[in-house]
Coordinates of C-alpha atoms in Angstrom, one line a residue:
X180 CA 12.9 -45.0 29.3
X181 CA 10.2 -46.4 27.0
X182 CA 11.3 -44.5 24.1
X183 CA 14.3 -46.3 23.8
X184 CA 13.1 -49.6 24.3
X185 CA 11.3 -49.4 22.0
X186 CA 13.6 -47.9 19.6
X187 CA 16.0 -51.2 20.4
X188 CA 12.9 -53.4 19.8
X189 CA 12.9 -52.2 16.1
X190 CA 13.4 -54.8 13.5
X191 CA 16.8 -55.4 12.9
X192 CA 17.1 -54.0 9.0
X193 CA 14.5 -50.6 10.6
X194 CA 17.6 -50.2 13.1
X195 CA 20.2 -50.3 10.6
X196 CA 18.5 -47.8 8.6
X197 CA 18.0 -45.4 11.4
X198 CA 21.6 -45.8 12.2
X199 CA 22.7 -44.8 9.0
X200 CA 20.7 -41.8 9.0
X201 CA 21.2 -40.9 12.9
X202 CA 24.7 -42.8 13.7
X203 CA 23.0 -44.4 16.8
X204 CA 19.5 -45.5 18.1
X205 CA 20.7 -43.6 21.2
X206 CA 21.5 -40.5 19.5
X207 CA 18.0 -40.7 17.6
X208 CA 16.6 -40.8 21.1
X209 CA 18.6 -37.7 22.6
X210 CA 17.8 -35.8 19.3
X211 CA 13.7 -36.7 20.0
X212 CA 14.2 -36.3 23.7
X213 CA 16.2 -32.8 23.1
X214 CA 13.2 -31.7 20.5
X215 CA 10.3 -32.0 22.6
X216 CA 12.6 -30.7 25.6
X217 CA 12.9 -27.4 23.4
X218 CA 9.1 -27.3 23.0
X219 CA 8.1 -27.1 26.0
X220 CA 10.8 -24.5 26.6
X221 CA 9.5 -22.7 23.6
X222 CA 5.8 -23.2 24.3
X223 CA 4.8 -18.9 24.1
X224 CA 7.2 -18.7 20.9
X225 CA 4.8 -19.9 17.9
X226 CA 7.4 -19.6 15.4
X227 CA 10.2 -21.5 17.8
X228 CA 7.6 -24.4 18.2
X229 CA 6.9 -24.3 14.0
X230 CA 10.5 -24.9 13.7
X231 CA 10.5 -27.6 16.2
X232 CA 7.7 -29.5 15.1
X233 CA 8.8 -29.7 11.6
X234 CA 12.2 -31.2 13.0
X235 CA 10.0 -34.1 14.7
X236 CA 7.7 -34.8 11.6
X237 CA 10.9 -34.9 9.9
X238 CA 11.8 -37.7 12.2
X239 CA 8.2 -39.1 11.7
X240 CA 9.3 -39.1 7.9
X241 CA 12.6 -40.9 8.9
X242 CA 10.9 -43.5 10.9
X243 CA 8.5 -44.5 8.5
X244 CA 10.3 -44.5 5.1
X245 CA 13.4 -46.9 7.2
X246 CA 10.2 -49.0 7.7
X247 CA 8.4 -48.6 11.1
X248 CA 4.4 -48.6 10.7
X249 CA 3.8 -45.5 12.8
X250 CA 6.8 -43.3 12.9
X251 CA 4.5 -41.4 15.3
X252 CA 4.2 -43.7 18.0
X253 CA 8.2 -44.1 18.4
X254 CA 8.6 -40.0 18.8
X255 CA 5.6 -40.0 20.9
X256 CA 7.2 -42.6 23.3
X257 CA 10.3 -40.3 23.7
X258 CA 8.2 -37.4 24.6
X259 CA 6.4 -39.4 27.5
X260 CA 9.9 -39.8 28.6
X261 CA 10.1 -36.5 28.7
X262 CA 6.5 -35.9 30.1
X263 CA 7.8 -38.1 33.1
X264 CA 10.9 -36.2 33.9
X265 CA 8.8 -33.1 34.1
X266 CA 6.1 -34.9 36.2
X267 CA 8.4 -36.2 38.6
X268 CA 10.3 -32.8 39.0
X269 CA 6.8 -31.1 39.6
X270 CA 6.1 -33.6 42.7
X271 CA 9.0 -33.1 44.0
X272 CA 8.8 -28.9 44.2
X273 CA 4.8 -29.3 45.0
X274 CA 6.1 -32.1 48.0
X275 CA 8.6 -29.5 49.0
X276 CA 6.6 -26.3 49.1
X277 CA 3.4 -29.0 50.9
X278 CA 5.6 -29.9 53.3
X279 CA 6.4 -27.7 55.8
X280 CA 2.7 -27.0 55.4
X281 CA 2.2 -30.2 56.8
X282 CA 1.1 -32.4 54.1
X283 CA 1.9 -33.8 50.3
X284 CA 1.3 -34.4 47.1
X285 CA -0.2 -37.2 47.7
X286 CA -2.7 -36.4 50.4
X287 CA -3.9 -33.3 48.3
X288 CA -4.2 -35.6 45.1
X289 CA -6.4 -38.3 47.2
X290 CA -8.5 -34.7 48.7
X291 CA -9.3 -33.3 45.2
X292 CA -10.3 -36.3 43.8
X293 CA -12.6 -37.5 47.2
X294 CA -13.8 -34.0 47.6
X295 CA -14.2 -32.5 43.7
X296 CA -13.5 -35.7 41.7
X297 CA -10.6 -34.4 40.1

């Protein structure tokens, strides 16, 4: 979990700030984490995915005024933790449904990319 690594790797006086404002580094990650989990939820519900957004630029804000250069980059490392979780959950279903077709993810991947380059 990336996110929170580098949430811990934070200057000491940036951590305390986000702790006062979040009670935890951890429960800044789970609030990030639960965020973008909601937007991809919400992706076909514009005004759901307004609301969630402006939570996360909030953070952004929050980030950047307890000192961190790029507030961006920290919420943008949870949400490739999240990214991952999705991926991983994807492989497994696609390995499952490939497999009593007699192959797998990672034979089809290696196909498309020798066959169509993708």
């Amino acid at each position: 979990m990336n996110g929170l690594i580098e949430l811990n790797s934070l200057p000491e006086e940036v951590q305390k700030c986000l702790v006062a404002r979040y009670g935890s580094l951890v429960e800044l990650y789970k609030r990030i984490f639960t965020l973008h989990s909601e937007d991809y939820r919400n992706m076909k519900d514009d005004q759901r995915v307004a609301i969630i957004r402006k939570h996360l630029d909030g953070i952004i804000d929050a980030l950047e005024d307890c000192g961190v250069a790029d507030g961006e980059d920290v919420v943008s490392s949870v949400a490739s933790d999240f990214g991952e979780l999705i991926v991983a959950k994807t492989v497994t279903d696609l390995n499952d449904y490939l497999k009593p077709l007699g192959t797998n993810f990672e034979e089809m991947r290696r196909w498309l990319k020798d066959t169509y380059g993708i």
